[in-house]
GROMACS .gro file of C-alpha atoms in nm:
model
  447
    1UNK     CA    1   2.254  -1.160  -1.991
    2UNK     CA    2   2.399  -1.469  -1.787
    3UNK     CA    3   2.185  -1.460  -1.539
    4UNK     CA    4   1.901  -1.458  -1.796
    5UNK     CA    5   2.061  -1.770  -2.020
    6UNK     CA    6   2.134  -1.921  -1.672
    7UNK     CA    7   1.825  -1.961  -1.571
    8UNK     CA    8   1.664  -2.167  -1.854
    9UNK     CA    9   1.958  -2.438  -1.791
   10UNK     CA   10   1.834  -2.395  -1.391
   11UNK     CA   11   1.455  -2.509  -1.484
   12UNK     CA   12   1.558  -2.761  -1.672
   13UNK     CA   13   1.605  -2.953  -1.298
   14UNK     CA   14   1.358  -2.780  -1.095
   15UNK     CA   15   1.040  -2.941  -1.232
   16UNK     CA   16   1.125  -3.326  -1.108
   17UNK     CA   17   0.729  -3.348  -1.033
   18UNK     CA   18   0.642  -3.294  -1.332
   19UNK     CA   19   0.516  -3.017  -2.522
   20UNK     CA   20   0.278  -3.324  -2.505
   21UNK     CA   21   0.082  -3.215  -2.194
   22UNK     CA   22  -0.111  -3.502  -2.059
   23UNK     CA   23   0.018  -3.782  -2.294
   24UNK     CA   24  -0.186  -4.088  -2.282
   25UNK     CA   25  -0.450  -3.937  -2.052
   26UNK     CA   26  -0.602  -3.703  -2.343
   27UNK     CA   27  -0.715  -4.049  -2.508
   28UNK     CA   28  -0.823  -4.190  -2.200
   29UNK     CA   29  -1.135  -4.415  -2.258
   30UNK     CA   30  -1.272  -4.267  -1.927
   31UNK     CA   31  -1.368  -3.904  -2.125
   32UNK     CA   32  -1.335  -3.582  -1.881
   33UNK     CA   33  -1.234  -3.238  -1.930
   34UNK     CA   34  -0.898  -3.274  -1.977
   35UNK     CA   35  -0.957  -3.501  -2.331
   36UNK     CA   36  -1.118  -3.192  -2.427
   37UNK     CA   37  -0.845  -2.970  -2.383
   38UNK     CA   38  -0.716  -3.177  -2.678
   39UNK     CA   39  -1.047  -3.228  -2.912
   40UNK     CA   40  -1.338  -2.958  -2.790
   41UNK     CA   41  -1.561  -3.290  -2.908
   42UNK     CA   42  -1.482  -3.505  -2.711
   43UNK     CA   43  -1.731  -3.330  -2.480
   44UNK     CA   44  -2.012  -3.576  -2.646
   45UNK     CA   45  -1.845  -3.825  -2.523
   46UNK     CA   46  -1.823  -3.750  -2.159
   47UNK     CA   47  -1.817  -4.058  -1.958
   48UNK     CA   48  -2.042  -3.943  -1.659
   49UNK     CA   49  -2.362  -3.711  -1.705
   50UNK     CA   50  -2.162  -3.475  -1.413
   51UNK     CA   51  -1.777  -3.414  -1.448
   52UNK     CA   52  -1.583  -3.153  -1.178
   53UNK     CA   53  -1.245  -3.074  -1.283
   54UNK     CA   54  -1.027  -3.018  -0.943
   55UNK     CA   55  -0.715  -2.966  -1.084
   56UNK     CA   56  -0.431  -3.075  -1.277
   57UNK     CA   57  -0.056  -3.007  -1.364
   58UNK     CA   58   0.160  -3.082  -1.647
   59UNK     CA   59   0.527  -2.925  -1.672
   60UNK     CA   60   0.741  -3.074  -1.946
   61UNK     CA   61   1.121  -2.933  -2.045
   62UNK     CA   62   1.279  -3.016  -2.352
   63UNK     CA   63   1.593  -2.909  -2.503
   64UNK     CA   64   1.830  -3.101  -2.777
   65UNK     CA   65   2.179  -3.017  -2.591
   66UNK     CA   66   2.137  -3.142  -2.246
   67UNK     CA   67   2.052  -3.494  -2.130
   68UNK     CA   68   1.935  -3.606  -1.782
   69UNK     CA   69   2.245  -3.784  -1.733
   70UNK     CA   70   2.434  -3.476  -1.795
   71UNK     CA   71   2.269  -3.336  -1.493
   72UNK     CA   72   2.303  -3.659  -1.299
   73UNK     CA   73   2.714  -3.643  -1.380
   74UNK     CA   74   2.719  -3.318  -1.205
   75UNK     CA   75   2.794  -3.148  -1.549
   76UNK     CA   76   2.826  -2.762  -1.568
   77UNK     CA   77   2.524  -2.681  -1.762
   78UNK     CA   78   2.601  -2.309  -1.855
   79UNK     CA   79   2.859  -2.462  -2.039
   80UNK     CA   80   2.687  -2.773  -2.192
   81UNK     CA   81   2.402  -2.581  -2.384
   82UNK     CA   82   2.657  -2.355  -2.561
   83UNK     CA   83   2.817  -2.619  -2.729
   84UNK     CA   84   2.845  -2.844  -3.080
   85UNK     CA   85   2.728  -2.686  -3.405
   86UNK     CA   86   2.389  -2.695  -3.484
   87UNK     CA   87   2.103  -2.390  -3.314
   88UNK     CA   88   2.027  -2.426  -2.921
   89UNK     CA   89   1.655  -2.525  -2.847
   90UNK     CA   90   1.523  -2.497  -2.499
   91UNK     CA   91   1.182  -2.489  -2.382
   92UNK     CA   92   0.989  -2.510  -2.072
   93UNK     CA   93   0.615  -2.527  -2.100
   94UNK     CA   94   0.385  -2.584  -1.814
   95UNK     CA   95   0.011  -2.604  -1.819
   96UNK     CA   96  -0.229  -2.606  -1.487
   97UNK     CA   97  -0.627  -2.679  -1.487
   98UNK     CA   98  -0.808  -2.492  -1.226
   99UNK     CA   99  -1.182  -2.560  -1.165
  100UNK     CA  100  -1.397  -2.679  -1.406
  101UNK     CA  101  -1.743  -2.823  -1.492
  102UNK     CA  102  -1.886  -3.032  -1.780
  103UNK     CA  103  -2.215  -3.188  -1.819
  104UNK     CA  104  -2.415  -3.437  -2.112
  105UNK     CA  105  -2.736  -3.429  -2.156
  106UNK     CA  106  -2.995  -3.533  -2.458
  107UNK     CA  107  -2.657  -3.595  -2.699
  108UNK     CA  108  -2.529  -3.225  -2.567
  109UNK     CA  109  -2.209  -3.152  -2.413
  110UNK     CA  110  -2.130  -2.810  -2.213
  111UNK     CA  111  -1.812  -2.701  -2.035
  112UNK     CA  112  -1.668  -2.432  -1.840
  113UNK     CA  113  -1.301  -2.477  -1.803
  114UNK     CA  114  -1.008  -2.231  -1.627
  115UNK     CA  115  -0.621  -2.270  -1.743
  116UNK     CA  116  -0.298  -2.130  -1.685
  117UNK     CA  117   0.008  -2.115  -1.866
  118UNK     CA  118   0.397  -2.077  -1.841
  119UNK     CA  119   0.621  -2.045  -2.103
  120UNK     CA  120   0.998  -1.990  -2.125
  121UNK     CA  121   1.224  -2.053  -2.444
  122UNK     CA  122   1.544  -2.037  -2.608
  123UNK     CA  123   1.472  -2.079  -2.998
  124UNK     CA  124   1.745  -2.125  -3.230
  125UNK     CA  125   1.981  -1.960  -3.083
  126UNK     CA  126   2.331  -1.993  -3.248
  127UNK     CA  127   2.530  -2.153  -2.993
  128UNK     CA  128   2.872  -1.964  -3.059
  129UNK     CA  129   2.691  -1.639  -2.975
  130UNK     CA  130   2.520  -1.777  -2.664
  131UNK     CA  131   2.860  -1.877  -2.556
  132UNK     CA  132   2.962  -1.540  -2.619
  133UNK     CA  133   2.718  -1.381  -2.422
  134UNK     CA  134   2.661  -1.569  -2.143
  135UNK     CA  135   3.029  -1.646  -2.069
  136UNK     CA  136   3.192  -1.338  -2.262
  137UNK     CA  137   3.504  -1.569  -2.336
  138UNK     CA  138   3.571  -1.785  -2.626
  139UNK     CA  139   3.850  -2.112  -2.664
  140UNK     CA  140   4.163  -1.861  -2.648
  141UNK     CA  141   4.315  -1.530  -2.669
  142UNK     CA  142   4.261  -1.413  -3.005
  143UNK     CA  143   4.016  -1.682  -3.129
  144UNK     CA  144   3.728  -1.576  -3.359
  145UNK     CA  145   3.397  -1.721  -3.457
  146UNK     CA  146   3.179  -1.605  -3.797
  147UNK     CA  147   2.819  -1.606  -3.726
  148UNK     CA  148   2.590  -1.570  -4.021
  149UNK     CA  149   2.236  -1.630  -3.964
  150UNK     CA  150   1.938  -1.599  -4.165
  151UNK     CA  151   1.653  -1.684  -3.943
  152UNK     CA  152   1.555  -1.566  -3.651
  153UNK     CA  153   1.723  -1.624  -3.310
  154UNK     CA  154   1.488  -1.567  -2.997
  155UNK     CA  155   1.479  -1.573  -2.579
  156UNK     CA  156   1.109  -1.572  -2.522
  157UNK     CA  157   0.891  -1.637  -2.245
  158UNK     CA  158   0.512  -1.557  -2.181
  159UNK     CA  159   0.258  -1.647  -1.953
  160UNK     CA  160  -0.118  -1.608  -1.936
  161UNK     CA  161  -0.480  -1.767  -1.798
  162UNK     CA  162  -0.781  -1.888  -2.017
  163UNK     CA  163  -1.127  -1.961  -1.920
  164UNK     CA  164  -1.292  -2.140  -2.223
  165UNK     CA  165  -1.646  -2.226  -2.283
  166UNK     CA  166  -1.720  -2.572  -2.461
  167UNK     CA  167  -2.037  -2.710  -2.624
  168UNK     CA  168  -2.021  -3.047  -2.841
  169UNK     CA  169  -2.331  -3.257  -2.974
  170UNK     CA  170  -2.365  -3.581  -3.174
  171UNK     CA  171  -2.393  -3.476  -3.548
  172UNK     CA  172  -2.479  -3.828  -3.663
  173UNK     CA  173  -2.563  -4.190  -3.527
  174UNK     CA  174  -2.628  -4.482  -3.630
  175UNK     CA  175  -2.617  -4.901  -3.471
  176UNK     CA  176  -2.234  -4.879  -3.665
  177UNK     CA  177  -2.099  -4.551  -3.589
  178UNK     CA  178  -2.097  -4.210  -3.472
  179UNK     CA  179  -1.940  -3.849  -3.555
  180UNK     CA  180  -1.946  -3.555  -3.326
  181UNK     CA  181  -1.847  -3.178  -3.364
  182UNK     CA  182  -1.755  -2.946  -3.066
  183UNK     CA  183  -1.619  -2.594  -3.065
  184UNK     CA  184  -1.470  -2.390  -2.726
  185UNK     CA  185  -1.417  -2.036  -2.703
  186UNK     CA  186  -1.168  -1.898  -2.490
  187UNK     CA  187  -1.119  -1.581  -2.317
  188UNK     CA  188  -0.758  -1.431  -2.272
  189UNK     CA  189  -0.602  -1.282  -1.982
  190UNK     CA  190  -0.232  -1.223  -2.070
  191UNK     CA  191  -0.027  -1.189  -1.775
  192UNK     CA  192   0.352  -1.162  -1.866
  193UNK     CA  193   0.580  -1.139  -2.204
  194UNK     CA  194   0.915  -1.113  -2.279
  195UNK     CA  195   1.131  -1.136  -2.604
  196UNK     CA  196   1.465  -1.058  -2.755
  197UNK     CA  197   1.492  -1.118  -3.118
  198UNK     CA  198   1.800  -1.149  -3.352
  199UNK     CA  199   1.706  -1.093  -3.704
  200UNK     CA  200   1.911  -1.185  -4.008
  201UNK     CA  201   2.251  -1.200  -3.749
  202UNK     CA  202   2.573  -1.157  -3.887
  203UNK     CA  203   2.903  -1.038  -3.713
  204UNK     CA  204   3.230  -1.184  -3.547
  205UNK     CA  205   3.304  -1.277  -3.215
  206UNK     CA  206   3.684  -1.265  -3.076
  207UNK     CA  207   3.895  -1.259  -2.822
  208UNK     CA  208   4.101  -0.942  -2.779
  209UNK     CA  209   4.450  -0.990  -2.596
  210UNK     CA  210   4.294  -0.835  -2.259
  211UNK     CA  211   4.057  -1.138  -2.264
  212UNK     CA  212   3.736  -0.912  -2.348
  213UNK     CA  213   3.501  -1.088  -2.586
  214UNK     CA  214   3.400  -0.825  -2.893
  215UNK     CA  215   3.168  -0.815  -3.124
  216UNK     CA  216   3.257  -0.666  -3.508
  217UNK     CA  217   3.145  -0.633  -3.844
  218UNK     CA  218   2.857  -0.698  -3.722
  219UNK     CA  219   2.457  -0.615  -3.808
  220UNK     CA  220   2.117  -0.759  -3.723
  221UNK     CA  221   1.728  -0.679  -3.654
  222UNK     CA  222   1.604  -0.682  -3.265
  223UNK     CA  223   1.344  -0.676  -3.123
  224UNK     CA  224   1.313  -0.613  -2.779
  225UNK     CA  225   0.940  -0.668  -2.622
  226UNK     CA  226   0.854  -0.716  -2.242
  227UNK     CA  227   0.603  -0.640  -2.005
  228UNK     CA  228   0.694  -0.411  -1.693
  229UNK     CA  229   0.756  -0.695  -1.434
  230UNK     CA  230   1.040  -0.838  -1.700
  231UNK     CA  231   1.154  -0.478  -1.706
  232UNK     CA  232   1.441  -0.496  -1.389
  233UNK     CA  233   1.411  -0.851  -1.383
  234UNK     CA  234   1.432  -1.162  -1.573
  235UNK     CA  235   1.569  -1.422  -1.343
  236UNK     CA  236   1.341  -1.453  -1.095
  237UNK     CA  237   1.144  -1.743  -1.158
  238UNK     CA  238   0.835  -1.550  -0.952
  239UNK     CA  239   0.760  -1.322  -1.259
  240UNK     CA  240   0.694  -1.629  -1.434
  241UNK     CA  241   0.396  -1.677  -1.223
  242UNK     CA  242   0.310  -1.376  -1.005
  243UNK     CA  243   0.058  -1.286  -1.298
  244UNK     CA  244  -0.027  -1.574  -1.508
  245UNK     CA  245  -0.423  -1.400  -1.480
  246UNK     CA  246  -0.409  -1.049  -1.607
  247UNK     CA  247  -0.671  -0.839  -1.762
  248UNK     CA  248  -0.936  -0.959  -2.021
  249UNK     CA  249  -0.775  -0.884  -2.365
  250UNK     CA  250  -0.804  -1.209  -2.596
  251UNK     CA  251  -0.958  -1.447  -2.762
  252UNK     CA  252  -0.945  -1.814  -2.910
  253UNK     CA  253  -1.096  -2.099  -3.036
  254UNK     CA  254  -1.062  -2.461  -3.070
  255UNK     CA  255  -1.300  -2.624  -3.326
  256UNK     CA  256  -1.282  -3.027  -3.339
  257UNK     CA  257  -1.479  -3.370  -3.476
  258UNK     CA  258  -1.410  -3.726  -3.366
  259UNK     CA  259  -1.557  -4.045  -3.534
  260UNK     CA  260  -1.656  -4.348  -3.376
  261UNK     CA  261  -1.656  -4.687  -3.545
  262UNK     CA  262  -1.866  -4.906  -3.327
  263UNK     CA  263  -1.782  -5.235  -3.133
  264UNK     CA  264  -2.007  -5.507  -3.141
  265UNK     CA  265  -2.055  -5.506  -2.732
  266UNK     CA  266  -1.991  -5.163  -2.574
  267UNK     CA  267  -1.749  -4.895  -2.654
  268UNK     CA  268  -1.554  -4.870  -3.005
  269UNK     CA  269  -1.302  -5.045  -3.248
  270UNK     CA  270  -1.184  -4.749  -3.359
  271UNK     CA  271  -1.197  -4.369  -3.266
  272UNK     CA  272  -1.070  -4.094  -3.498
  273UNK     CA  273  -1.037  -3.751  -3.426
  274UNK     CA  274  -0.910  -3.421  -3.530
  275UNK     CA  275  -0.846  -3.064  -3.412
  276UNK     CA  276  -0.797  -2.736  -3.455
  277UNK     CA  277  -0.652  -2.562  -3.178
  278UNK     CA  278  -0.559  -2.200  -3.049
  279UNK     CA  279  -0.699  -1.979  -3.335
  280UNK     CA  280  -0.635  -1.648  -3.168
  281UNK     CA  281  -0.389  -1.388  -2.994
  282UNK     CA  282  -0.412  -1.166  -2.712
  283UNK     CA  283  -0.303  -0.818  -2.680
  284UNK     CA  284  -0.078  -0.674  -2.392
  285UNK     CA  285  -0.178  -0.346  -2.347
  286UNK     CA  286  -0.051  -0.082  -2.051
  287UNK     CA  287   0.181   0.202  -1.989
  288UNK     CA  288   0.468  -0.037  -1.858
  289UNK     CA  289   0.475  -0.222  -2.175
  290UNK     CA  290   0.746  -0.207  -2.416
  291UNK     CA  291   0.793  -0.330  -2.828
  292UNK     CA  292   1.129  -0.179  -3.001
  293UNK     CA  293   1.242  -0.266  -3.333
  294UNK     CA  294   1.624  -0.209  -3.366
  295UNK     CA  295   1.852  -0.178  -3.629
  296UNK     CA  296   2.228  -0.287  -3.461
  297UNK     CA  297   2.532  -0.184  -3.671
  298UNK     CA  298   2.925  -0.260  -3.581
  299UNK     CA  299   3.088  -0.099  -3.896
  300UNK     CA  300   3.471  -0.087  -3.957
  301UNK     CA  301   3.729  -0.096  -3.638
  302UNK     CA  302   3.416  -0.053  -3.404
  303UNK     CA  303   3.386  -0.366  -3.180
  304UNK     CA  304   3.096  -0.414  -2.877
  305UNK     CA  305   3.250  -0.533  -2.518
  306UNK     CA  306   3.027  -0.873  -2.483
  307UNK     CA  307   3.148  -0.854  -2.142
  308UNK     CA  308   2.905  -0.605  -2.031
  309UNK     CA  309   2.617  -0.827  -2.067
  310UNK     CA  310   2.722  -1.103  -1.850
  311UNK     CA  311   2.559  -0.975  -1.543
  312UNK     CA  312   2.265  -0.779  -1.705
  313UNK     CA  313   1.945  -0.901  -1.492
  314UNK     CA  314   1.631  -0.802  -1.690
  315UNK     CA  315   1.581  -0.667  -2.050
  316UNK     CA  316   1.615  -0.278  -1.971
  317UNK     CA  317   1.985  -0.374  -1.818
  318UNK     CA  318   2.070  -0.543  -2.177
  319UNK     CA  319   1.855  -0.223  -2.359
  320UNK     CA  320   2.044   0.008  -2.192
  321UNK     CA  321   2.384  -0.138  -2.269
  322UNK     CA  322   2.313  -0.127  -2.617
  323UNK     CA  323   2.165   0.245  -2.633
  324UNK     CA  324   2.504   0.368  -2.482
  325UNK     CA  325   2.704   0.189  -2.715
  326UNK     CA  326   2.521   0.369  -3.017
  327UNK     CA  327   2.573   0.115  -3.268
  328UNK     CA  328   2.192   0.117  -3.222
  329UNK     CA  329   1.907   0.234  -3.392
  330UNK     CA  330   1.567   0.276  -3.297
  331UNK     CA  331   1.336   0.179  -3.576
  332UNK     CA  332   0.966   0.117  -3.403
  333UNK     CA  333   0.810   0.199  -3.047
  334UNK     CA  334   0.501   0.083  -2.880
  335UNK     CA  335   0.334  -0.027  -2.605
  336UNK     CA  336   0.059  -0.227  -2.718
  337UNK     CA  337   0.142  -0.531  -2.889
  338UNK     CA  338  -0.014  -0.850  -3.001
  339UNK     CA  339   0.119  -1.191  -2.952
  340UNK     CA  340  -0.025  -1.483  -3.125
  341UNK     CA  341  -0.139  -1.785  -2.975
  342UNK     CA  342   0.063  -2.143  -3.081
  343UNK     CA  343  -0.179  -2.260  -3.351
  344UNK     CA  344  -0.186  -2.615  -3.373
  345UNK     CA  345  -0.349  -2.941  -3.586
  346UNK     CA  346  -0.426  -3.224  -3.329
  347UNK     CA  347  -0.505  -3.583  -3.500
  348UNK     CA  348  -0.503  -3.855  -3.339
  349UNK     CA  349  -0.674  -4.228  -3.379
  350UNK     CA  350  -0.771  -4.508  -3.086
  351UNK     CA  351  -0.750  -4.869  -3.207
  352UNK     CA  352  -0.903  -5.171  -2.981
  353UNK     CA  353  -0.650  -5.392  -3.022
  354UNK     CA  354  -0.791  -5.697  -2.835
  355UNK     CA  355  -1.071  -5.634  -2.577
  356UNK     CA  356  -0.937  -5.417  -2.278
  357UNK     CA  357  -0.596  -5.352  -2.476
  358UNK     CA  358  -0.587  -5.033  -2.684
  359UNK     CA  359  -0.311  -4.823  -2.917
  360UNK     CA  360  -0.301  -4.487  -2.956
  361UNK     CA  361  -0.165  -4.258  -3.272
  362UNK     CA  362  -0.128  -3.907  -3.181
  363UNK     CA  363   0.017  -3.570  -3.409
  364UNK     CA  364   0.025  -3.235  -3.299
  365UNK     CA  365   0.148  -3.038  -3.616
  366UNK     CA  366   0.201  -2.698  -3.539
  367UNK     CA  367   0.061  -2.441  -3.804
  368UNK     CA  368   0.297  -2.102  -3.751
  369UNK     CA  369   0.626  -2.085  -3.770
  370UNK     CA  370   0.846  -1.999  -3.412
  371UNK     CA  371   1.075  -1.751  -3.547
  372UNK     CA  372   0.814  -1.465  -3.546
  373UNK     CA  373   0.912  -1.210  -3.226
  374UNK     CA  374   0.531  -1.208  -3.196
  375UNK     CA  375   0.473  -1.607  -3.203
  376UNK     CA  376   0.446  -1.763  -2.877
  377UNK     CA  377   0.595  -2.144  -2.966
  378UNK     CA  378   0.531  -2.491  -2.992
  379UNK     CA  379   0.639  -2.825  -3.110
  380UNK     CA  380   0.559  -3.092  -3.385
  381UNK     CA  381   0.493  -3.410  -3.174
  382UNK     CA  382   0.421  -3.757  -3.305
  383UNK     CA  383   0.323  -4.035  -3.026
  384UNK     CA  384   0.206  -4.419  -3.012
  385UNK     CA  385   0.068  -4.506  -2.674
  386UNK     CA  386  -0.058  -4.868  -2.609
  387UNK     CA  387  -0.290  -4.903  -2.298
  388UNK     CA  388  -0.445  -5.156  -2.122
  389UNK     CA  389  -0.805  -5.030  -1.980
  390UNK     CA  390  -0.973  -5.199  -1.699
  391UNK     CA  391  -1.305  -4.963  -1.605
  392UNK     CA  392  -1.149  -4.776  -1.256
  393UNK     CA  393  -0.812  -4.840  -1.378
  394UNK     CA  394  -0.598  -4.798  -1.698
  395UNK     CA  395  -0.217  -4.783  -1.778
  396UNK     CA  396  -0.083  -4.678  -2.087
  397UNK     CA  397   0.336  -4.637  -2.234
  398UNK     CA  398   0.343  -4.357  -2.434
  399UNK     CA  399   0.634  -4.355  -2.686
  400UNK     CA  400   0.698  -3.964  -2.855
  401UNK     CA  401   0.897  -3.814  -3.110
  402UNK     CA  402   0.975  -3.446  -3.036
  403UNK     CA  403   1.143  -3.211  -3.295
  404UNK     CA  404   1.343  -3.100  -3.002
  405UNK     CA  405   1.405  -3.340  -2.776
  406UNK     CA  406   1.392  -3.666  -2.993
  407UNK     CA  407   1.225  -3.996  -2.844
  408UNK     CA  408   1.079  -4.021  -2.536
  409UNK     CA  409   0.926  -4.298  -2.364
  410UNK     CA  410   0.723  -4.265  -2.047
  411UNK     CA  411   0.471  -4.416  -1.823
  412UNK     CA  412   0.133  -4.347  -1.708
  413UNK     CA  413  -0.230  -4.424  -1.488
  414UNK     CA  414  -0.553  -4.385  -1.403
  415UNK     CA  415  -0.698  -4.495  -1.072
  416UNK     CA  416  -1.084  -4.351  -1.105
  417UNK     CA  417  -1.074  -3.986  -1.094
  418UNK     CA  418  -0.702  -3.944  -1.012
  419UNK     CA  419  -0.435  -3.946  -1.205
  420UNK     CA  420  -0.026  -3.988  -1.310
  421UNK     CA  421   0.217  -3.982  -1.554
  422UNK     CA  422   0.535  -3.881  -1.803
  423UNK     CA  423   0.599  -3.885  -2.128
  424UNK     CA  424   1.020  -3.903  -2.031
  425UNK     CA  425   1.017  -4.135  -1.727
  426UNK     CA  426   1.158  -4.475  -1.902
  427UNK     CA  427   1.401  -4.262  -2.170
  428UNK     CA  428   1.524  -4.055  -1.842
  429UNK     CA  429   1.608  -4.353  -1.629
  430UNK     CA  430   1.750  -4.561  -1.857
  431UNK     CA  431   1.908  -4.333  -2.140
  432UNK     CA  432   2.027  -3.990  -2.198
  433UNK     CA  433   1.713  -3.826  -2.235
  434UNK     CA  434   1.691  -3.472  -2.332
  435UNK     CA  435   1.321  -3.404  -2.145
  436UNK     CA  436   1.170  -3.440  -1.850
  437UNK     CA  437   0.817  -3.414  -1.741
  438UNK     CA  438   0.540  -3.477  -1.545
  439UNK     CA  439   0.156  -3.433  -1.495
  440UNK     CA  440  -0.134  -3.521  -1.258
  441UNK     CA  441  -0.485  -3.444  -1.175
  442UNK     CA  442  -0.751  -3.513  -1.045
  443UNK     CA  443  -1.151  -3.504  -1.118
  444UNK     CA  444  -1.480  -3.621  -0.995
  445UNK     CA  445  -1.774  -3.807  -1.216
  446UNK     CA  446  -2.111  -3.828  -1.128
  447UNK     CA  447  -2.406  -4.046  -1.243
   0.00000   0.00000   0.00000
C-alpha cells in the first residue's frame, strides 16, 4: 500500500514538462481542433478551410497538501501528503491529442480527432487513515485516532482512448450576430482501470506497544476493481500508459452552442459559448477484470495489523491481505463493469476590450459526484485570461481558481500553429502553488 500511495507523490514531481487542459489556447482567436475539445460548435468558426492537428499534450498535477516550495526544499512528500485535518485530494491528469483533421465548407464544419487520457487520483482520503496505511505508524506508542466518515474515500486510476467525429453548423447569421451549434460523437476504447473505495468508514487506528499500527472497532463498504495489468502492480508508471487504447467498448457525446456579437470591423465584440461534454460511459470487459464489493467488520477485541499493507505492490496484494484476515465478506463480484465519463458543463465568454486585446472568462462545472466508485473524476474550475492577439502571434495570462489546488496563475503563447503554456508557472515560481502543469502542441492550417 505504501508503494501505491507514494506513486502519487512521485508523479507530482515527474511531469515538469507538463484540469483545466490547454487553458488559454482553447479560447484562442485562432480556432482549431483544440477549440472543439472545449465546445464542438467552435468547429463552425474554424480559422482555416482545412486544418491538420499534429500532436498536442497537456499534463496537470494538482493537490491540496503539497506545495511547489515543499518539493524545492526537499520535503518528504510521502509524509507531507497525509498531514493536517482535511481530506487528501491528489490528481494527476494527462490528455494527449493524436492526429486529427478538420474542414470548413459552406457554413459547415467537419472533423475527425483522436485523443488519449490518463488519470490517477486520491479522492477525499482521511489523512489519519492514509498515514496509517502508508507509514504504518502514528505519532507515538499508545496513541490512537478515531476515524468516522460518511462519504466514500477512493484511490483510482483510469486510462482510455477516444476517436471523435464532429460536425458544426452556422444556425443563424445577420449583420450583427451569429449562432452556431455543434456535436461530437466519440468512440471509446477503455484501457486500464483500478479503484479502491472505502465508504462510510468508521474505526480506530492505534499504535500497539510493539509499534504496530492496528485497526479496531471498524466497519466500511469496500470496492476493489481492477483490470488485469493492475492486479499485481500498481506502482509501475508503464502500467498507466501501456494500454491507453483498448478495445472499442463505449460511446460518449459533446454538444455545444456559441453566439457572437459582431464588431463593426472584422471579428466579434463578444462571444459566448456553452457545451455539455463527456456524456457517456465505457465498459471494461475481460476475464482478467474484476469488480468486487466487500463488507469490512472488525468487532470487540479483534484488530487488523496495518503494517501488512506497507509493502503491498498491487491491488491483488491488498485484497489477499484483507481476505486472509477474515474481516471482509464478499457481497458482489463481476468481471464486466461500467465506468462513467466525467461529464462537465463548460461556459465561457470572450470580450474585446480594445482592438487586439481580449478578456476571456471560463467556467467548468462537473455534473457528477466524484465519490461514486464507477465515476471518473473531474474538477470545478473558473479562470480569467487576458490575451493579446496579433494574428500570427498570441499571448495570454490565465488566472484559475481550482477546487483542489486553489488559485494559480500561468502564461502561454501561440506562434502561428505552435503553442506552449502553463496554468500555474507564475504561482509555482513566486509562491507555494499546489499545482504543476504544462501543455504544448502544433497544428497546421490551409487556405
